[in-house]
Amino acid sequence: SFCWSGDVLRWYAVMGLFLLPSNGLRSSVIASIGIVLTIVPWTAFSSASFATAKPPMDQMLTSTFVAFSGPSLLNMAKANFQYEWWFRRIDWALPLTLFGRFLIGVAIGRSQALTMPAKFRPFWIRLAGIACPAGLALTAAENHFETAMPPALATVVRSGASLMAALGYMAIFILIRSEEHTSELQSHH
């Protein structure tokens, strides 16, 4: 992250520090906190926007690109820091949303649903059956009604749509992979 702004691994490294205090919490509590962090429209609590940013976005992007294209590592690092500071003053919701998704992943991982998919097959089937249609419906609602929705509601719908779609796709992938694994085991016997 020293040389490249926006690297998600930087956020995951910082978020990892929060795993130790959450060790005593139940997976359902961690997942609930993660869902709230993911869908709350954090940007509604800020008056900053890309349209009113100082310096303007095009000027910041141009100066950052010039620094990254140049030969100086010092200028690149300086531009990276300036861009990151500029961006975080405007869109500080990204780390909170990422942390929410991180916690959802922690909760699923701790539940052993990933390591023992056959045991949790009913969960994965139910998740796919709920999350995929919900993700499609929310995506359709977002695309159809976005201009009529208040910005905070549009953010909730957009975040919910992406979360539901991701969970649905993950459930389908795990169901397919667990079927393939079961078929392989049966063919060897």
PDB file of C-alpha atoms in Angstrom:
ATOM      1  CA  SER A   1       0.000   0.000   0.000  1.00  0.00           C
ATOM      2  CA  PHE A   2       3.056   2.251   0.219  1.00  0.00           C
ATOM      3  CA  CYS A   3       3.210   2.435  -3.561  1.00  0.00           C
ATOM      4  CA  TRP A   4      -0.359   1.796  -4.634  1.00  0.00           C
ATOM      5  CA  SER A   5      -3.399   3.584  -3.257  1.00  0.00           C
ATOM      6  CA  GLY A   6      -6.547   1.524  -2.805  1.00  0.00           C
ATOM      7  CA  ASP A   7      -4.917  -1.826  -2.081  1.00  0.00           C
ATOM      8  CA  VAL A   8      -7.580  -3.762  -0.165  1.00  0.00           C
ATOM      9  CA  LEU A   9      -4.952  -5.854   1.629  1.00  0.00           C
ATOM     10  CA  ARG A  10      -3.998  -2.800   3.654  1.00  0.00           C
ATOM     11  CA  TRP A  11      -7.554  -2.615   5.015  1.00  0.00           C
ATOM     12  CA  TYR A  12      -7.673  -6.348   5.709  1.00  0.00           C
ATOM     13  CA  ALA A  13      -4.413  -6.133   7.650  1.00  0.00           C
ATOM     14  CA  VAL A  14      -5.835  -3.416   9.893  1.00  0.00           C
ATOM     15  CA  MET A  15      -9.129  -5.271  10.242  1.00  0.00           C
ATOM     16  CA  GLY A  16      -7.280  -8.362  11.382  1.00  0.00           C
ATOM     17  CA  LEU A  17      -6.421  -6.505  14.580  1.00  0.00           C
ATOM     18  CA  PHE A  18     -10.125  -6.586  15.473  1.00  0.00           C
ATOM     19  CA  LEU A  19     -10.290 -10.373  15.300  1.00  0.00           C
ATOM     20  CA  LEU A  20      -8.718 -10.880  18.720  1.00  0.00           C
ATOM     21  CA  PRO A  21     -11.349  -8.887  20.669  1.00  0.00           C
ATOM     22  CA  SER A  22     -14.130 -10.612  18.691  1.00  0.00           C
ATOM     23  CA  ASN A  23     -12.872 -14.070  19.610  1.00  0.00           C
ATOM     24  CA  GLY A  24     -15.413 -14.501  22.422  1.00  0.00           C
ATOM     25  CA  LEU A  25     -18.398 -13.416  20.311  1.00  0.00           C
ATOM     26  CA  ARG A  26     -20.772 -15.906  18.701  1.00  0.00           C
ATOM     27  CA  SER A  27     -20.653 -16.161  14.919  1.00  0.00           C
ATOM     28  CA  SER A  28     -24.226 -14.884  14.653  1.00  0.00           C
ATOM     29  CA  VAL A  29     -23.291 -11.708  16.550  1.00  0.00           C
ATOM     30  CA  ILE A  30     -20.250 -11.156  14.324  1.00  0.00           C
ATOM     31  CA  ALA A  31     -22.371 -11.723  11.188  1.00  0.00           C
ATOM     32  CA  SER A  32     -25.037  -9.299  12.450  1.00  0.00           C
ATOM     33  CA  ILE A  33     -22.445  -6.592  13.087  1.00  0.00           C
ATOM     34  CA  GLY A  34     -20.994  -7.268   9.634  1.00  0.00           C
ATOM     35  CA  ILE A  35     -24.381  -6.947   7.921  1.00  0.00           C
ATOM     36  CA  VAL A  36     -25.084  -3.640   9.655  1.00  0.00           C
ATOM     37  CA  LEU A  37     -21.661  -2.243   8.742  1.00  0.00           C
ATOM     38  CA  THR A  38     -22.145  -3.376   5.144  1.00  0.00           C
ATOM     39  CA  ILE A  39     -25.576  -1.889   4.440  1.00  0.00           C
ATOM     40  CA  VAL A  40     -25.661   1.304   6.534  1.00  0.00           C
ATOM     41  CA  PRO A  41     -25.423   4.316   4.203  1.00  0.00           C
ATOM     42  CA  TRP A  42     -22.337   5.806   5.889  1.00  0.00           C
ATOM     43  CA  THR A  43     -21.966   8.499   3.256  1.00  0.00           C
ATOM     44  CA  ALA A  44     -25.281  10.013   4.392  1.00  0.00           C
ATOM     45  CA  PHE A  45     -23.483  11.152   7.563  1.00  0.00           C
ATOM     46  CA  SER A  46     -20.993  13.286   5.629  1.00  0.00           C
ATOM     47  CA  SER A  47     -21.452  16.473   3.664  1.00  0.00           C
ATOM     48  CA  ALA A  48     -18.303  15.848   1.598  1.00  0.00           C
ATOM     49  CA  SER A  49     -18.656  14.641  -1.958  1.00  0.00           C
ATOM     50  CA  PHE A  50     -16.493  14.107  -5.003  1.00  0.00           C
ATOM     51  CA  ALA A  51     -18.310  17.002  -6.712  1.00  0.00           C
ATOM     52  CA  THR A  52     -17.231  19.511  -4.030  1.00  0.00           C
ATOM     53  CA  ALA A  53     -13.776  18.096  -3.295  1.00  0.00           C
ATOM     54  CA  LYS A  54     -10.770  20.412  -3.029  1.00  0.00           C
ATOM     55  CA  PRO A  55      -8.687  20.054  -5.135  1.00  0.00           C
ATOM     56  CA  PRO A  56     -11.143  18.847  -7.823  1.00  0.00           C
ATOM     57  CA  MET A  57     -11.091  15.148  -8.702  1.00  0.00           C
ATOM     58  CA  ASP A  58      -9.642  15.629 -12.183  1.00  0.00           C
ATOM     59  CA  GLN A  59      -6.734  17.679 -10.806  1.00  0.00           C
ATOM     60  CA  MET A  60      -6.023  15.105  -8.054  1.00  0.00           C
ATOM     61  CA  LEU A  61      -6.158  12.184 -10.478  1.00  0.00           C
ATOM     62  CA  THR A  62      -3.908  13.952 -12.989  1.00  0.00           C
ATOM     63  CA  SER A  63      -1.240  14.810 -10.423  1.00  0.00           C
ATOM     64  CA  THR A  64      -1.369  11.278  -8.993  1.00  0.00           C
ATOM     65  CA  PHE A  65      -1.012   9.730 -12.460  1.00  0.00           C
ATOM     66  CA  VAL A  66       1.957  11.955 -13.281  1.00  0.00           C
ATOM     67  CA  ALA A  67       3.691  10.940 -10.030  1.00  0.00           C
ATOM     68  CA  PHE A  68       3.009   7.239 -10.599  1.00  0.00           C
ATOM     69  CA  SER A  69       4.279   7.486 -14.176  1.00  0.00           C
ATOM     70  CA  GLY A  70       7.498   9.241 -13.171  1.00  0.00           C
ATOM     71  CA  PRO A  71      10.827   7.774 -12.117  1.00  0.00           C
ATOM     72  CA  SER A  72      10.830   9.086  -8.525  1.00  0.00           C
ATOM     73  CA  LEU A  73       9.794   6.646  -5.794  1.00  0.00           C
ATOM     74  CA  LEU A  74       9.628   9.534  -3.331  1.00  0.00           C
ATOM     75  CA  ASN A  75       7.209  11.495  -5.551  1.00  0.00           C
ATOM     76  CA  MET A  76       5.131   8.373  -6.055  1.00  0.00           C
ATOM     77  CA  ALA A  77       4.887   7.744  -2.297  1.00  0.00           C
ATOM     78  CA  LYS A  78       4.059  11.390  -1.634  1.00  0.00           C
ATOM     79  CA  ALA A  79       1.327  11.405  -4.315  1.00  0.00           C
ATOM     80  CA  ASN A  80      -0.049   8.143  -2.963  1.00  0.00           C
ATOM     81  CA  PHE A  81      -0.318   9.608   0.536  1.00  0.00           C
ATOM     82  CA  GLN A  82      -1.914  12.830  -0.743  1.00  0.00           C
ATOM     83  CA  TYR A  83      -4.424  10.924  -2.856  1.00  0.00           C
ATOM     84  CA  GLU A  84      -5.284   8.551  -0.036  1.00  0.00           C
ATOM     85  CA  TRP A  85      -5.797  11.422   2.422  1.00  0.00           C
ATOM     86  CA  TRP A  86      -7.898  13.315  -0.146  1.00  0.00           C
ATOM     87  CA  PHE A  87      -9.994  10.229  -0.928  1.00  0.00           C
ATOM     88  CA  ARG A  88     -10.583   9.262   2.737  1.00  0.00           C
ATOM     89  CA  ARG A  89     -11.836  12.757   3.576  1.00  0.00           C
ATOM     90  CA  ILE A  90     -14.533  12.241   0.951  1.00  0.00           C
ATOM     91  CA  ASP A  91     -15.323   8.536   1.014  1.00  0.00           C
ATOM     92  CA  TRP A  92     -14.567   7.156   4.474  1.00  0.00           C
ATOM     93  CA  ALA A  93     -17.414   4.642   4.090  1.00  0.00           C
ATOM     94  CA  LEU A  94     -15.278   2.163   2.139  1.00  0.00           C
ATOM     95  CA  PRO A  95     -13.284   0.873   5.132  1.00  0.00           C
ATOM     96  CA  LEU A  96     -16.483   0.446   7.172  1.00  0.00           C
ATOM     97  CA  THR A  97     -18.214  -1.461   4.386  1.00  0.00           C
ATOM     98  CA  LEU A  98     -15.146  -3.635   3.822  1.00  0.00           C
ATOM     99  CA  PHE A  99     -14.956  -4.329   7.539  1.00  0.00           C
ATOM    100  CA  GLY A 100     -18.599  -5.421   7.491  1.00  0.00           C
ATOM    101  CA  ARG A 101     -17.929  -7.887   4.688  1.00  0.00           C
ATOM    102  CA  PHE A 102     -14.800  -9.032   6.452  1.00  0.00           C
ATOM    103  CA  LEU A 103     -16.837  -9.826   9.590  1.00  0.00           C
ATOM    104  CA  ILE A 104     -19.426 -11.737   7.569  1.00  0.00           C
ATOM    105  CA  GLY A 105     -16.606 -13.845   6.145  1.00  0.00           C
ATOM    106  CA  VAL A 106     -15.175 -14.397   9.622  1.00  0.00           C
ATOM    107  CA  ALA A 107     -18.580 -15.544  10.884  1.00  0.00           C
ATOM    108  CA  ILE A 108     -19.041 -17.981   8.003  1.00  0.00           C
ATOM    109  CA  GLY A 109     -15.496 -19.289   8.433  1.00  0.00           C
ATOM    110  CA  ARG A 110     -15.892 -19.784  12.175  1.00  0.00           C
ATOM    111  CA  SER A 111     -19.175 -21.643  11.736  1.00  0.00           C
ATOM    112  CA  GLN A 112     -17.386 -24.497   9.917  1.00  0.00           C
ATOM    113  CA  ALA A 113     -19.857 -24.149   7.034  1.00  0.00           C
ATOM    114  CA  LEU A 114     -16.919 -23.892   4.634  1.00  0.00           C
ATOM    115  CA  THR A 115     -14.879 -26.791   5.996  1.00  0.00           C
ATOM    116  CA  MET A 116     -17.834 -29.183   6.290  1.00  0.00           C
ATOM    117  CA  PRO A 117     -20.152 -28.204   3.423  1.00  0.00           C
ATOM    118  CA  ALA A 118     -22.004 -31.547   3.412  1.00  0.00           C
ATOM    119  CA  LYS A 119     -23.017 -31.071   7.044  1.00  0.00           C
ATOM    120  CA  PHE A 120     -24.214 -27.544   6.277  1.00  0.00           C
ATOM    121  CA  ARG A 121     -25.844 -28.406   2.932  1.00  0.00           C
ATOM    122  CA  PRO A 122     -29.331 -27.275   4.087  1.00  0.00           C
ATOM    123  CA  PHE A 123     -27.830 -23.902   5.095  1.00  0.00           C
ATOM    124  CA  TRP A 124     -26.140 -23.453   1.705  1.00  0.00           C
ATOM    125  CA  ILE A 125     -29.332 -24.442  -0.161  1.00  0.00           C
ATOM    126  CA  ARG A 126     -31.414 -22.019   1.911  1.00  0.00           C
ATOM    127  CA  LEU A 127     -28.831 -19.252   1.473  1.00  0.00           C
ATOM    128  CA  ALA A 128     -28.744 -19.736  -2.307  1.00  0.00           C
ATOM    129  CA  GLY A 129     -32.543 -19.824  -2.448  1.00  0.00           C
ATOM    130  CA  ILE A 130     -32.865 -16.564  -0.513  1.00  0.00           C
ATOM    131  CA  ALA A 131     -29.769 -14.587  -1.488  1.00  0.00           C
ATOM    132  CA  CYS A 132     -29.847 -15.076  -5.273  1.00  0.00           C
ATOM    133  CA  PRO A 133     -33.454 -13.900  -5.794  1.00  0.00           C
ATOM    134  CA  ALA A 134     -32.974 -11.107  -3.223  1.00  0.00           C
ATOM    135  CA  GLY A 135     -29.802  -9.945  -4.986  1.00  0.00           C
ATOM    136  CA  LEU A 136     -31.569  -9.948  -8.363  1.00  0.00           C
ATOM    137  CA  ALA A 137     -34.614  -8.112  -6.980  1.00  0.00           C
ATOM    138  CA  LEU A 138     -32.504  -5.479  -5.232  1.00  0.00           C
ATOM    139  CA  THR A 139     -30.363  -4.992  -8.333  1.00  0.00           C
ATOM    140  CA  ALA A 140     -33.479  -4.568 -10.466  1.00  0.00           C
ATOM    141  CA  ALA A 141     -34.949  -2.120  -7.934  1.00  0.00           C
ATOM    142  CA  GLU A 142     -31.703  -0.155  -7.813  1.00  0.00           C
ATOM    143  CA  ASN A 143     -31.488   0.089 -11.606  1.00  0.00           C
ATOM    144  CA  HIS A 144     -35.151   0.956 -12.042  1.00  0.00           C
ATOM    145  CA  PHE A 145     -35.757   3.329  -9.141  1.00  0.00           C
ATOM    146  CA  GLU A 146     -32.296   4.753  -8.389  1.00  0.00           C
ATOM    147  CA  THR A 147     -33.082   8.279  -9.558  1.00  0.00           C
ATOM    148  CA  ALA A 148     -36.337   8.317  -7.547  1.00  0.00           C
ATOM    149  CA  MET A 149     -34.725   7.023  -4.345  1.00  0.00           C
ATOM    150  CA  PRO A 150     -33.149   9.223  -1.711  1.00  0.00           C
ATOM    151  CA  PRO A 151     -29.350   8.776  -1.836  1.00  0.00           C
ATOM    152  CA  ALA A 152     -29.210   6.983   1.530  1.00  0.00           C
ATOM    153  CA  LEU A 153     -31.852   4.454   0.432  1.00  0.00           C
ATOM    154  CA  ALA A 154     -30.077   3.949  -2.894  1.00  0.00           C
ATOM    155  CA  THR A 155     -26.885   3.149  -0.957  1.00  0.00           C
ATOM    156  CA  VAL A 156     -28.705   0.604   1.230  1.00  0.00           C
ATOM    157  CA  VAL A 157     -30.288  -1.042  -1.819  1.00  0.00           C
ATOM    158  CA  ARG A 158     -26.958  -1.096  -3.715  1.00  0.00           C
ATOM    159  CA  SER A 159     -25.076  -2.515  -0.731  1.00  0.00           C
ATOM    160  CA  GLY A 160     -27.793  -5.082  -0.057  1.00  0.00           C
ATOM    161  CA  ALA A 161     -27.854  -6.115  -3.707  1.00  0.00           C
ATOM    162  CA  SER A 162     -24.118  -6.715  -3.871  1.00  0.00           C
ATOM    163  CA  LEU A 163     -24.079  -8.513  -0.510  1.00  0.00           C
ATOM    164  CA  MET A 164     -26.988 -10.795  -1.449  1.00  0.00           C
ATOM    165  CA  ALA A 165     -25.532 -11.548  -4.873  1.00  0.00           C
ATOM    166  CA  ALA A 166     -22.126 -12.378  -3.375  1.00  0.00           C
ATOM    167  CA  LEU A 167     -23.622 -14.660  -0.712  1.00  0.00           C
ATOM    168  CA  GLY A 168     -25.842 -16.352  -3.297  1.00  0.00           C
ATOM    169  CA  TYR A 169     -22.953 -16.954  -5.692  1.00  0.00           C
ATOM    170  CA  MET A 170     -20.824 -18.275  -2.852  1.00  0.00           C
ATOM    171  CA  ALA A 171     -23.580 -20.690  -1.799  1.00  0.00           C
ATOM    172  CA  ILE A 172     -24.024 -21.974  -5.358  1.00  0.00           C
ATOM    173  CA  PHE A 173     -20.270 -22.383  -5.796  1.00  0.00           C
ATOM    174  CA  ILE A 174     -19.972 -24.324  -2.531  1.00  0.00           C
ATOM    175  CA  LEU A 175     -22.933 -26.542  -3.433  1.00  0.00           C
ATOM    176  CA  ILE A 176     -21.428 -27.323  -6.848  1.00  0.00           C
ATOM    177  CA  ARG A 177     -17.945 -27.964  -5.426  1.00  0.00           C
ATOM    178  CA  SER A 178     -19.275 -30.158  -2.607  1.00  0.00           C
ATOM    179  CA  GLU A 179     -21.249 -32.217  -5.170  1.00  0.00           C
ATOM    180  CA  GLU A 180     -18.110 -32.639  -7.291  1.00  0.00           C
ATOM    181  CA  HIS A 181     -16.131 -33.685  -4.223  1.00  0.00           C
ATOM    182  CA  THR A 182     -18.821 -36.178  -3.163  1.00  0.00           C
ATOM    183  CA  SER A 183     -18.899 -37.641  -6.688  1.00  0.00           C
ATOM    184  CA  GLU A 184     -15.110 -38.030  -6.680  1.00  0.00           C
ATOM    185  CA  LEU A 185     -15.158 -39.832  -3.340  1.00  0.00           C
ATOM    186  CA  GLN A 186     -17.918 -42.185  -4.478  1.00  0.00           C
ATOM    187  CA  SER A 187     -16.103 -43.029  -7.731  1.00  0.00           C
ATOM    188  CA  HIS A 188     -12.970 -44.069  -5.803  1.00  0.00           C
ATOM    189  CA  HIS A 189     -14.878 -46.630  -3.728  1.00  0.00           C
TER     190      HIS A 189
END
